[in-house]
């Protein structure tokens, strides 16, 4: 008798907001920040990912800070030396 899995994986896909599109577009212009991800809640932007230096995390934050619709940034990018 085949057993059923204990849980079914759930796809966690959702459409991006216009602000997320702007943030990701700005980050794509920084070659080192292409792995950074974002989520928005109102005008709050949460940045996540891993970069090799603190300087790069600040550069990513500075690029996002100047975008229309960004009220606050929660920079959760981790620094991990390559």
PDB file of N, CA, C and O in Angstrom, chain B, residues numbered from 101:
ATOM      1  N   UNK B 101       0.836  -1.168   0.000  1.00  0.00           N
ATOM      2  CA  UNK B 101       0.000   0.000   0.000  1.00  0.00           C
ATOM      3  C   UNK B 101       0.894   1.249   0.000  1.00  0.00           C
ATOM      4  O   UNK B 101       1.648   1.461   0.950  1.00  0.00           O
ATOM      5  N   UNK B 102       0.820   2.081  -1.056  1.00  0.00           N
ATOM      6  CA  UNK B 102       1.682   3.258  -1.113  1.00  0.00           C
ATOM      7  C   UNK B 102       1.280   4.285  -0.057  1.00  0.00           C
ATOM      8  O   UNK B 102       0.098   4.524   0.191  1.00  0.00           O
ATOM      9  N   UNK B 103       2.279   4.870   0.541  1.00  0.00           N
ATOM     10  CA  UNK B 103       1.980   5.884   1.558  1.00  0.00           C
ATOM     11  C   UNK B 103       1.910   7.262   0.912  1.00  0.00           C
ATOM     12  O   UNK B 103       2.565   7.531  -0.095  1.00  0.00           O
ATOM     13  N   UNK B 104       1.115   8.111   1.504  1.00  0.00           N
ATOM     14  CA  UNK B 104       0.981   9.479   1.020  1.00  0.00           C
ATOM     15  C   UNK B 104       2.054  10.338   1.675  1.00  0.00           C
ATOM     16  O   UNK B 104       2.427  10.094   2.823  1.00  0.00           O
ATOM     17  N   UNK B 105       2.549  11.334   0.963  1.00  0.00           N
ATOM     18  CA  UNK B 105       3.511  12.234   1.599  1.00  0.00           C
ATOM     19  C   UNK B 105       2.854  12.975   2.763  1.00  0.00           C
ATOM     20  O   UNK B 105       1.644  13.200   2.771  1.00  0.00           O
ATOM     21  N   UNK B 106       3.661  13.341   3.726  1.00  0.00           N
ATOM     22  CA  UNK B 106       3.141  14.041   4.897  1.00  0.00           C
ATOM     23  C   UNK B 106       2.640  15.441   4.562  1.00  0.00           C
ATOM     24  O   UNK B 106       1.757  15.972   5.236  1.00  0.00           O
ATOM     25  N   UNK B 107       3.205  16.027   3.529  1.00  0.00           N
ATOM     26  CA  UNK B 107       2.757  17.356   3.119  1.00  0.00           C
ATOM     27  C   UNK B 107       2.904  17.479   1.616  1.00  0.00           C
ATOM     28  O   UNK B 107       3.689  16.765   0.992  1.00  0.00           O
ATOM     29  N   UNK B 108       2.157  18.371   1.058  1.00  0.00           N
ATOM     30  CA  UNK B 108       2.249  18.663  -0.365  1.00  0.00           C
ATOM     31  C   UNK B 108       2.965  19.999  -0.530  1.00  0.00           C
ATOM     32  O   UNK B 108       2.594  20.979   0.116  1.00  0.00           O
ATOM     33  N   UNK B 109       3.984  20.052  -1.383  1.00  0.00           N
ATOM     34  CA  UNK B 109       4.635  21.343  -1.605  1.00  0.00           C
ATOM     35  C   UNK B 109       3.645  22.341  -2.197  1.00  0.00           C
ATOM     36  O   UNK B 109       2.809  21.990  -3.030  1.00  0.00           O
ATOM     37  N   UNK B 110       3.755  23.551  -1.765  1.00  0.00           N
ATOM     38  CA  UNK B 110       2.860  24.601  -2.234  1.00  0.00           C
ATOM     39  C   UNK B 110       3.684  25.620  -3.011  1.00  0.00           C
ATOM     40  O   UNK B 110       4.704  26.104  -2.522  1.00  0.00           O
ATOM     41  N   UNK B 111       3.249  25.937  -4.197  1.00  0.00           N
ATOM     42  CA  UNK B 111       3.937  26.962  -4.976  1.00  0.00           C
ATOM     43  C   UNK B 111       3.702  28.308  -4.314  1.00  0.00           C
ATOM     44  O   UNK B 111       2.571  28.652  -3.970  1.00  0.00           O
ATOM     45  N   UNK B 112       4.762  29.059  -4.139  1.00  0.00           N
ATOM     46  CA  UNK B 112       4.643  30.358  -3.478  1.00  0.00           C
ATOM     47  C   UNK B 112       4.875  31.484  -4.481  1.00  0.00           C
ATOM     48  O   UNK B 112       5.598  32.439  -4.196  1.00  0.00           O
ATOM     49  N   UNK B 113       4.276  31.371  -5.622  1.00  0.00           N
ATOM     50  CA  UNK B 113       4.432  32.390  -6.654  1.00  0.00           C
ATOM     51  C   UNK B 113       3.366  33.465  -6.476  1.00  0.00           C
ATOM     52  O   UNK B 113       2.202  33.168  -6.209  1.00  0.00           O
ATOM     53  N   UNK B 114       3.779  34.690  -6.626  1.00  0.00           N
ATOM     54  CA  UNK B 114       2.832  35.793  -6.592  1.00  0.00           C
ATOM     55  C   UNK B 114       3.321  36.841  -7.573  1.00  0.00           C
ATOM     56  O   UNK B 114       4.504  36.897  -7.909  1.00  0.00           O
ATOM     57  N   UNK B 115       2.417  37.647  -8.016  1.00  0.00           N
ATOM     58  CA  UNK B 115       2.787  38.715  -8.935  1.00  0.00           C
ATOM     59  C   UNK B 115       3.556  39.791  -8.185  1.00  0.00           C
ATOM     60  O   UNK B 115       3.268  40.090  -7.026  1.00  0.00           O
ATOM     61  N   UNK B 116       4.539  40.367  -8.869  1.00  0.00           N
ATOM     62  CA  UNK B 116       5.298  41.457  -8.268  1.00  0.00           C
ATOM     63  C   UNK B 116       4.509  42.751  -8.360  1.00  0.00           C
ATOM     64  O   UNK B 116       3.730  42.961  -9.290  1.00  0.00           O
ATOM     65  N   UNK B 117       4.728  43.611  -7.379  1.00  0.00           N
ATOM     66  CA  UNK B 117       4.100  44.929  -7.386  1.00  0.00           C
ATOM     67  C   UNK B 117       4.911  45.856  -8.300  1.00  0.00           C
ATOM     68  O   UNK B 117       6.069  45.565  -8.599  1.00  0.00           O
ATOM     69  N   UNK B 118       4.318  46.961  -8.741  1.00  0.00           N
ATOM     70  CA  UNK B 118       5.084  47.923  -9.547  1.00  0.00           C
ATOM     71  C   UNK B 118       6.333  48.433  -8.814  1.00  0.00           C
ATOM     72  O   UNK B 118       7.370  48.653  -9.440  1.00  0.00           O
ATOM     73  N   UNK B 119       6.237  48.621  -7.502  1.00  0.00           N
ATOM     74  CA  UNK B 119       7.405  49.063  -6.741  1.00  0.00           C
ATOM     75  C   UNK B 119       8.489  47.994  -6.756  1.00  0.00           C
ATOM     76  O   UNK B 119       9.666  48.319  -6.911  1.00  0.00           O
ATOM     77  N   UNK B 120       8.120  46.732  -6.601  1.00  0.00           N
ATOM     78  CA  UNK B 120       9.108  45.651  -6.669  1.00  0.00           C
ATOM     79  C   UNK B 120       9.773  45.618  -8.038  1.00  0.00           C
ATOM     80  O   UNK B 120      10.976  45.378  -8.133  1.00  0.00           O
ATOM     81  N   UNK B 121       9.010  45.855  -9.095  1.00  0.00           N
ATOM     82  CA  UNK B 121       9.591  45.913 -10.438  1.00  0.00           C
ATOM     83  C   UNK B 121      10.625  47.030 -10.536  1.00  0.00           C
ATOM     84  O   UNK B 121      11.696  46.833 -11.110  1.00  0.00           O
ATOM     85  N   UNK B 122      10.315  48.205  -9.979  1.00  0.00           N
ATOM     86  CA  UNK B 122      11.271  49.322 -10.016  1.00  0.00           C
ATOM     87  C   UNK B 122      12.525  49.002  -9.209  1.00  0.00           C
ATOM     88  O   UNK B 122      13.641  49.284  -9.645  1.00  0.00           O
ATOM     89  N   UNK B 123      12.335  48.415  -8.035  1.00  0.00           N
ATOM     90  CA  UNK B 123      13.479  48.074  -7.182  1.00  0.00           C
ATOM     91  C   UNK B 123      14.371  47.049  -7.879  1.00  0.00           C
ATOM     92  O   UNK B 123      15.586  47.232  -7.948  1.00  0.00           O
ATOM     93  N   UNK B 124      13.784  45.983  -8.391  1.00  0.00           N
ATOM     94  CA  UNK B 124      14.580  44.948  -9.050  1.00  0.00           C
ATOM     95  C   UNK B 124      15.253  45.479 -10.308  1.00  0.00           C
ATOM     96  O   UNK B 124      16.377  45.086 -10.620  1.00  0.00           O
ATOM     97  N   UNK B 125      14.581  46.365 -11.031  1.00  0.00           N
ATOM     98  CA  UNK B 125      15.192  46.981 -12.209  1.00  0.00           C
ATOM     99  C   UNK B 125      16.415  47.800 -11.840  1.00  0.00           C
ATOM    100  O   UNK B 125      17.430  47.754 -12.534  1.00  0.00           O
ATOM    101  N   UNK B 126      16.322  48.552 -10.747  1.00  0.00           N
ATOM    102  CA  UNK B 126      17.456  49.355 -10.285  1.00  0.00           C
ATOM    103  C   UNK B 126      18.600  48.458  -9.822  1.00  0.00           C
ATOM    104  O   UNK B 126      19.764  48.743 -10.103  1.00  0.00           O
ATOM    105  N   UNK B 127      18.278  47.387  -9.122  1.00  0.00           N
ATOM    106  CA  UNK B 127      19.317  46.475  -8.641  1.00  0.00           C
ATOM    107  C   UNK B 127      20.006  45.748  -9.789  1.00  0.00           C
ATOM    108  O   UNK B 127      21.189  45.422  -9.691  1.00  0.00           O
ATOM    109  N   UNK B 128      19.286  45.491 -10.871  1.00  0.00           N
ATOM    110  CA  UNK B 128      19.880  44.800 -12.018  1.00  0.00           C
ATOM    111  C   UNK B 128      20.966  45.641 -12.681  1.00  0.00           C
ATOM    112  O   UNK B 128      21.828  45.104 -13.377  1.00  0.00           O
ATOM    113  N   UNK B 129      20.932  46.945 -12.472  1.00  0.00           N
ATOM    114  CA  UNK B 129      21.970  47.807 -13.037  1.00  0.00           C
ATOM    115  C   UNK B 129      23.272  47.727 -12.245  1.00  0.00           C
ATOM    116  O   UNK B 129      24.309  48.215 -12.695  1.00  0.00           O
ATOM    117  N   UNK B 130      23.217  47.114 -11.073  1.00  0.00           N
ATOM    118  CA  UNK B 130      24.428  46.872 -10.279  1.00  0.00           C
ATOM    119  C   UNK B 130      24.823  45.415 -10.494  1.00  0.00           C
ATOM    120  O   UNK B 130      24.149  44.523  -9.979  1.00  0.00           O
ATOM    121  N   UNK B 131      25.887  45.147 -11.235  1.00  0.00           N
ATOM    122  CA  UNK B 131      26.227  43.751 -11.554  1.00  0.00           C
ATOM    123  C   UNK B 131      26.362  42.851 -10.321  1.00  0.00           C
ATOM    124  O   UNK B 131      26.036  41.665 -10.383  1.00  0.00           O
ATOM    125  N   UNK B 132      26.834  43.399  -9.222  1.00  0.00           N
ATOM    126  CA  UNK B 132      27.038  42.578  -8.027  1.00  0.00           C
ATOM    127  C   UNK B 132      25.746  42.325  -7.257  1.00  0.00           C
ATOM    128  O   UNK B 132      25.717  41.463  -6.379  1.00  0.00           O
ATOM    129  N   UNK B 133      24.676  43.059  -7.568  1.00  0.00           N
ATOM    130  CA  UNK B 133      23.447  42.968  -6.772  1.00  0.00           C
ATOM    131  C   UNK B 133      22.333  42.192  -7.464  1.00  0.00           C
ATOM    132  O   UNK B 133      21.178  42.266  -7.044  1.00  0.00           O
ATOM    133  N   UNK B 134      22.656  41.468  -8.493  1.00  0.00           N
ATOM    134  CA  UNK B 134      21.612  40.762  -9.244  1.00  0.00           C
ATOM    135  C   UNK B 134      20.986  39.614  -8.467  1.00  0.00           C
ATOM    136  O   UNK B 134      19.907  39.141  -8.824  1.00  0.00           O
ATOM    137  N   UNK B 135      21.644  39.166  -7.420  1.00  0.00           N
ATOM    138  CA  UNK B 135      21.076  38.077  -6.612  1.00  0.00           C
ATOM    139  C   UNK B 135      20.226  38.603  -5.452  1.00  0.00           C
ATOM    140  O   UNK B 135      19.617  37.821  -4.724  1.00  0.00           O
ATOM    141  N   UNK B 136      20.187  39.908  -5.284  1.00  0.00           N
ATOM    142  CA  UNK B 136      19.401  40.505  -4.201  1.00  0.00           C
ATOM    143  C   UNK B 136      17.918  40.427  -4.564  1.00  0.00           C
ATOM    144  O   UNK B 136      17.531  40.685  -5.704  1.00  0.00           O
ATOM    145  N   UNK B 137      17.113  40.073  -3.594  1.00  0.00           N
ATOM    146  CA  UNK B 137      15.667  39.986  -3.794  1.00  0.00           C
ATOM    147  C   UNK B 137      14.987  41.052  -2.944  1.00  0.00           C
ATOM    148  O   UNK B 137      15.580  41.607  -2.019  1.00  0.00           O
ATOM    149  N   UNK B 138      13.738  41.322  -3.277  1.00  0.00           N
ATOM    150  CA  UNK B 138      13.015  42.327  -2.498  1.00  0.00           C
ATOM    151  C   UNK B 138      11.564  41.929  -2.335  1.00  0.00           C
ATOM    152  O   UNK B 138      11.009  41.147  -3.107  1.00  0.00           O
ATOM    153  N   UNK B 139      10.981  42.493  -1.312  1.00  0.00           N
ATOM    154  CA  UNK B 139       9.550  42.364  -1.050  1.00  0.00           C
ATOM    155  C   UNK B 139       9.104  43.734  -0.563  1.00  0.00           C
ATOM    156  O   UNK B 139       9.843  44.423   0.140  1.00  0.00           O
ATOM    157  N   UNK B 140       7.908  44.121  -0.934  1.00  0.00           N
ATOM    158  CA  UNK B 140       7.422  45.427  -0.495  1.00  0.00           C
ATOM    159  C   UNK B 140       6.139  45.277   0.302  1.00  0.00           C
ATOM    160  O   UNK B 140       5.316  44.396   0.052  1.00  0.00           O
ATOM    161  N   UNK B 141       6.001  46.161   1.259  1.00  0.00           N
ATOM    162  CA  UNK B 141       4.774  46.264   2.063  1.00  0.00           C
ATOM    163  C   UNK B 141       4.470  47.749   2.160  1.00  0.00           C
ATOM    164  O   UNK B 141       5.055  48.465   2.972  1.00  0.00           O
ATOM    165  N   UNK B 142       3.551  48.199   1.323  1.00  0.00           N
ATOM    166  CA  UNK B 142       3.326  49.638   1.246  1.00  0.00           C
ATOM    167  C   UNK B 142       4.575  50.265   0.662  1.00  0.00           C
ATOM    168  O   UNK B 142       5.057  49.820  -0.380  1.00  0.00           O
ATOM    169  N   UNK B 143       5.102  51.271   1.299  1.00  0.00           N
ATOM    170  CA  UNK B 143       6.334  51.901   0.836  1.00  0.00           C
ATOM    171  C   UNK B 143       7.584  51.346   1.481  1.00  0.00           C
ATOM    172  O   UNK B 143       8.677  51.876   1.280  1.00  0.00           O
ATOM    173  N   UNK B 144       7.434  50.273   2.264  1.00  0.00           N
ATOM    174  CA  UNK B 144       8.587  49.655   2.919  1.00  0.00           C
ATOM    175  C   UNK B 144       9.151  48.580   2.003  1.00  0.00           C
ATOM    176  O   UNK B 144       8.428  47.692   1.552  1.00  0.00           O
ATOM    177  N   UNK B 145      10.458  48.670   1.732  1.00  0.00           N
ATOM    178  CA  UNK B 145      11.136  47.697   0.883  1.00  0.00           C
ATOM    179  C   UNK B 145      12.048  46.851   1.757  1.00  0.00           C
ATOM    180  O   UNK B 145      12.884  47.380   2.491  1.00  0.00           O
ATOM    181  N   UNK B 146      11.887  45.539   1.677  1.00  0.00           N
ATOM    182  CA  UNK B 146      12.740  44.605   2.410  1.00  0.00           C
ATOM    183  C   UNK B 146      13.693  43.978   1.403  1.00  0.00           C
ATOM    184  O   UNK B 146      13.265  43.297   0.471  1.00  0.00           O
ATOM    185  N   UNK B 147      14.992  44.210   1.596  1.00  0.00           N
ATOM    186  CA  UNK B 147      16.020  43.639   0.731  1.00  0.00           C
ATOM    187  C   UNK B 147      16.616  42.418   1.408  1.00  0.00           C
ATOM    188  O   UNK B 147      16.952  42.466   2.592  1.00  0.00           O
ATOM    189  N   UNK B 148      16.749  41.322   0.667  1.00  0.00           N
ATOM    190  CA  UNK B 148      17.350  40.099   1.201  1.00  0.00           C
ATOM    191  C   UNK B 148      18.337  39.542   0.188  1.00  0.00           C
ATOM    192  O   UNK B 148      18.292  39.874  -0.997  1.00  0.00           O
ATOM    193  N   UNK B 149      19.221  38.698   0.671  1.00  0.00           N
ATOM    194  CA  UNK B 149      20.212  38.062  -0.187  1.00  0.00           C
ATOM    195  C   UNK B 149      21.558  38.047   0.506  1.00  0.00           C
ATOM    196  O   UNK B 149      21.666  38.322   1.701  1.00  0.00           O
ATOM    197  N   UNK B 150      22.580  37.721  -0.266  1.00  0.00           N
ATOM    198  CA  UNK B 150      23.941  37.643   0.260  1.00  0.00           C
ATOM    199  C   UNK B 150      24.869  38.369  -0.711  1.00  0.00           C
ATOM    200  O   UNK B 150      24.825  38.133  -1.919  1.00  0.00           O
ATOM    201  N   UNK B 151      25.704  39.248  -0.176  1.00  0.00           N
ATOM    202  CA  UNK B 151      26.720  39.946  -0.961  1.00  0.00           C
ATOM    203  C   UNK B 151      28.061  39.812  -0.246  1.00  0.00           C
ATOM    204  O   UNK B 151      28.098  39.564   0.959  1.00  0.00           O
ATOM    205  N   UNK B 152      29.172  39.975  -0.986  1.00  0.00           N
ATOM    206  CA  UNK B 152      30.485  39.748  -0.377  1.00  0.00           C
ATOM    207  C   UNK B 152      31.033  40.886   0.479  1.00  0.00           C
ATOM    208  O   UNK B 152      32.056  40.706   1.139  1.00  0.00           O
ATOM    209  N   UNK B 153      30.384  42.055   0.489  1.00  0.00           N
ATOM    210  CA  UNK B 153      30.921  43.137   1.316  1.00  0.00           C
ATOM    211  C   UNK B 153      29.809  44.038   1.847  1.00  0.00           C
ATOM    212  O   UNK B 153      28.736  44.160   1.256  1.00  0.00           O
ATOM    213  N   UNK B 154      30.105  44.653   2.971  1.00  0.00           N
ATOM    214  CA  UNK B 154      29.172  45.605   3.568  1.00  0.00           C
ATOM    215  C   UNK B 154      28.970  46.791   2.627  1.00  0.00           C
ATOM    216  O   UNK B 154      27.860  47.308   2.500  1.00  0.00           O
ATOM    217  N   UNK B 155      30.045  47.217   1.971  1.00  0.00           N
ATOM    218  CA  UNK B 155      29.963  48.329   1.025  1.00  0.00           C
ATOM    219  C   UNK B 155      28.922  48.048  -0.055  1.00  0.00           C
ATOM    220  O   UNK B 155      28.140  48.933  -0.404  1.00  0.00           O
ATOM    221  N   UNK B 156      28.907  46.839  -0.583  1.00  0.00           N
ATOM    222  CA  UNK B 156      27.948  46.488  -1.626  1.00  0.00           C
ATOM    223  C   UNK B 156      26.513  46.485  -1.096  1.00  0.00           C
ATOM    224  O   UNK B 156      25.589  46.854  -1.820  1.00  0.00           O
ATOM    225  N   UNK B 157      26.321  46.078   0.143  1.00  0.00           N
ATOM    226  CA  UNK B 157      24.966  46.126   0.707  1.00  0.00           C
ATOM    227  C   UNK B 157      24.486  47.569   0.802  1.00  0.00           C
ATOM    228  O   UNK B 157      23.313  47.856   0.563  1.00  0.00           O
ATOM    229  N   UNK B 158      25.399  48.479   1.153  1.00  0.00           N
ATOM    230  CA  UNK B 158      25.043  49.902   1.249  1.00  0.00           C
ATOM    231  C   UNK B 158      24.776  50.497  -0.131  1.00  0.00           C
ATOM    232  O   UNK B 158      23.874  51.321  -0.285  1.00  0.00           O
ATOM    233  N   UNK B 159      25.554  50.085  -1.136  1.00  0.00           N
ATOM    234  CA  UNK B 159      25.316  50.562  -2.505  1.00  0.00           C
ATOM    235  C   UNK B 159      23.935  50.135  -2.982  1.00  0.00           C
ATOM    236  O   UNK B 159      23.210  50.927  -3.584  1.00  0.00           O
ATOM    237  N   UNK B 160      23.571  48.894  -2.715  1.00  0.00           N
ATOM    238  CA  UNK B 160      22.250  48.399  -3.111  1.00  0.00           C
ATOM    239  C   UNK B 160      21.164  49.215  -2.415  1.00  0.00           C
ATOM    240  O   UNK B 160      20.171  49.593  -3.036  1.00  0.00           O
ATOM    241  N   UNK B 161      21.354  49.479  -1.143  1.00  0.00           N
ATOM    242  CA  UNK B 161      20.376  50.270  -0.392  1.00  0.00           C
ATOM    243  C   UNK B 161      20.277  51.689  -0.945  1.00  0.00           C
ATOM    244  O   UNK B 161      19.177  52.224  -1.084  1.00  0.00           O
ATOM    245  N   UNK B 162      21.415  52.299  -1.260  1.00  0.00           N
ATOM    246  CA  UNK B 162      21.411  53.668  -1.777  1.00  0.00           C
ATOM    247  C   UNK B 162      20.684  53.779  -3.112  1.00  0.00           C
ATOM    248  O   UNK B 162      19.986  54.762  -3.358  1.00  0.00           O
ATOM    249  N   UNK B 163      20.843  52.776  -3.975  1.00  0.00           N
ATOM    250  CA  UNK B 163      20.163  52.787  -5.273  1.00  0.00           C
ATOM    251  C   UNK B 163      18.653  52.726  -5.075  1.00  0.00           C
ATOM    252  O   UNK B 163      17.904  53.415  -5.767  1.00  0.00           O
ATOM    253  N   UNK B 164      18.212  51.908  -4.139  1.00  0.00           N
ATOM    254  CA  UNK B 164      16.780  51.732  -3.892  1.00  0.00           C
ATOM    255  C   UNK B 164      16.194  52.961  -3.201  1.00  0.00           C
ATOM    256  O   UNK B 164      15.053  53.344  -3.459  1.00  0.00           O
ATOM    257  N   UNK B 165      16.980  53.571  -2.327  1.00  0.00           N
ATOM    258  CA  UNK B 165      16.506  54.711  -1.534  1.00  0.00           C
ATOM    259  C   UNK B 165      15.974  55.848  -2.407  1.00  0.00           C
ATOM    260  O   UNK B 165      15.043  56.548  -2.007  1.00  0.00           O
ATOM    261  N   UNK B 166      16.547  56.036  -3.579  1.00  0.00           N
ATOM    262  CA  UNK B 166      16.146  57.143  -4.432  1.00  0.00           C
ATOM    263  C   UNK B 166      14.944  56.878  -5.321  1.00  0.00           C
ATOM    264  O   UNK B 166      14.548  57.755  -6.089  1.00  0.00           O
ATOM    265  N   UNK B 167      14.358  55.707  -5.240  1.00  0.00           N
ATOM    266  CA  UNK B 167      13.242  55.365  -6.121  1.00  0.00           C
ATOM    267  C   UNK B 167      11.921  55.931  -5.618  1.00  0.00           C
ATOM    268  O   UNK B 167      11.678  56.022  -4.415  1.00  0.00           O
ATOM    269  N   UNK B 168      11.082  56.305  -6.563  1.00  0.00           N
ATOM    270  CA  UNK B 168       9.751  56.805  -6.233  1.00  0.00           C
ATOM    271  C   UNK B 168       8.942  55.715  -5.535  1.00  0.00           C
ATOM    272  O   UNK B 168       8.924  54.566  -5.975  1.00  0.00           O
ATOM    273  N   UNK B 169       8.284  56.080  -4.458  1.00  0.00           N
ATOM    274  CA  UNK B 169       7.435  55.142  -3.729  1.00  0.00           C
ATOM    275  C   UNK B 169       8.114  54.458  -2.561  1.00  0.00           C
ATOM    276  O   UNK B 169       7.460  53.753  -1.792  1.00  0.00           O
ATOM    277  N   UNK B 170       9.429  54.655  -2.413  1.00  0.00           N
ATOM    278  CA  UNK B 170      10.157  54.030  -1.303  1.00  0.00           C
ATOM    279  C   UNK B 170      10.133  54.971  -0.105  1.00  0.00           C
ATOM    280  O   UNK B 170      10.696  56.064  -0.149  1.00  0.00           O
ATOM    281  N   UNK B 171       9.477  54.535   0.961  1.00  0.00           N
ATOM    282  CA  UNK B 171       9.400  55.333   2.182  1.00  0.00           C
ATOM    283  C   UNK B 171      10.441  54.889   3.202  1.00  0.00           C
ATOM    284  O   UNK B 171      10.943  55.696   3.985  1.00  0.00           O
ATOM    285  N   UNK B 172      10.761  53.595   3.185  1.00  0.00           N
ATOM    286  CA  UNK B 172      11.678  53.032   4.181  1.00  0.00           C
ATOM    287  C   UNK B 172      12.310  51.779   3.599  1.00  0.00           C
ATOM    288  O   UNK B 172      11.696  51.084   2.789  1.00  0.00           O
ATOM    289  N   UNK B 173      13.547  51.491   4.016  1.00  0.00           N
ATOM    290  CA  UNK B 173      14.237  50.283   3.564  1.00  0.00           C
ATOM    291  C   UNK B 173      14.631  49.460   4.776  1.00  0.00           C
ATOM    292  O   UNK B 173      15.221  49.973   5.727  1.00  0.00           O
ATOM    293  N   UNK B 174      14.299  48.186   4.732  1.00  0.00           N
ATOM    294  CA  UNK B 174      14.730  47.214   5.739  1.00  0.00           C
ATOM    295  C   UNK B 174      15.779  46.350   5.044  1.00  0.00           C
ATOM    296  O   UNK B 174      15.443  45.401   4.335  1.00  0.00           O
ATOM    297  N   UNK B 175      17.045  46.685   5.252  1.00  0.00           N
ATOM    298  CA  UNK B 175      18.140  46.013   4.555  1.00  0.00           C
ATOM    299  C   UNK B 175      18.555  44.773   5.341  1.00  0.00           C
ATOM    300  O   UNK B 175      19.238  44.870   6.361  1.00  0.00           O
ATOM    301  N   UNK B 176      18.136  43.616   4.856  1.00  0.00           N
ATOM    302  CA  UNK B 176      18.471  42.340   5.496  1.00  0.00           C
ATOM    303  C   UNK B 176      19.497  41.558   4.686  1.00  0.00           C
ATOM    304  O   UNK B 176      19.631  40.345   4.851  1.00  0.00           O
ATOM    305  N   UNK B 177      20.222  42.250   3.812  1.00  0.00           N
ATOM    306  CA  UNK B 177      21.241  41.588   2.998  1.00  0.00           C
ATOM    307  C   UNK B 177      22.373  41.149   3.916  1.00  0.00           C
ATOM    308  O   UNK B 177      22.891  41.939   4.705  1.00  0.00           O
ATOM    309  N   UNK B 178      22.747  39.885   3.803  1.00  0.00           N
ATOM    310  CA  UNK B 178      23.825  39.322   4.617  1.00  0.00           C
ATOM    311  C   UNK B 178      25.161  39.528   3.909  1.00  0.00           C
ATOM    312  O   UNK B 178      25.220  39.536   2.679  1.00  0.00           O
ATOM    313  N   UNK B 179      26.230  39.692   4.681  1.00  0.00           N
ATOM    314  CA  UNK B 179      27.579  39.803   4.127  1.00  0.00           C
ATOM    315  C   UNK B 179      28.287  38.479   4.354  1.00  0.00           C
ATOM    316  O   UNK B 179      28.394  37.991   5.479  1.00  0.00           O
ATOM    317  N   UNK B 180      28.763  37.917   3.262  1.00  0.00           N
ATOM    318  CA  UNK B 180      29.516  36.668   3.338  1.00  0.00           C
ATOM    319  C   UNK B 180      30.661  36.780   2.344  1.00  0.00           C
ATOM    320  O   UNK B 180      30.436  36.792   1.134  1.00  0.00           O
ATOM    321  N   UNK B 181      31.878  36.862   2.845  1.00  0.00           N
ATOM    322  CA  UNK B 181      33.044  37.010   1.972  1.00  0.00           C
ATOM    323  C   UNK B 181      33.160  35.816   1.033  1.00  0.00           C
ATOM    324  O   UNK B 181      32.922  34.670   1.414  1.00  0.00           O
ATOM    325  N   UNK B 182      33.529  36.118  -0.195  1.00  0.00           N
ATOM    326  CA  UNK B 182      33.632  35.059  -1.214  1.00  0.00           C
ATOM    327  C   UNK B 182      34.837  34.179  -0.999  1.00  0.00           C
ATOM    328  O   UNK B 182      35.065  33.245  -1.767  1.00  0.00           O
TER     329      UNK B 182
END
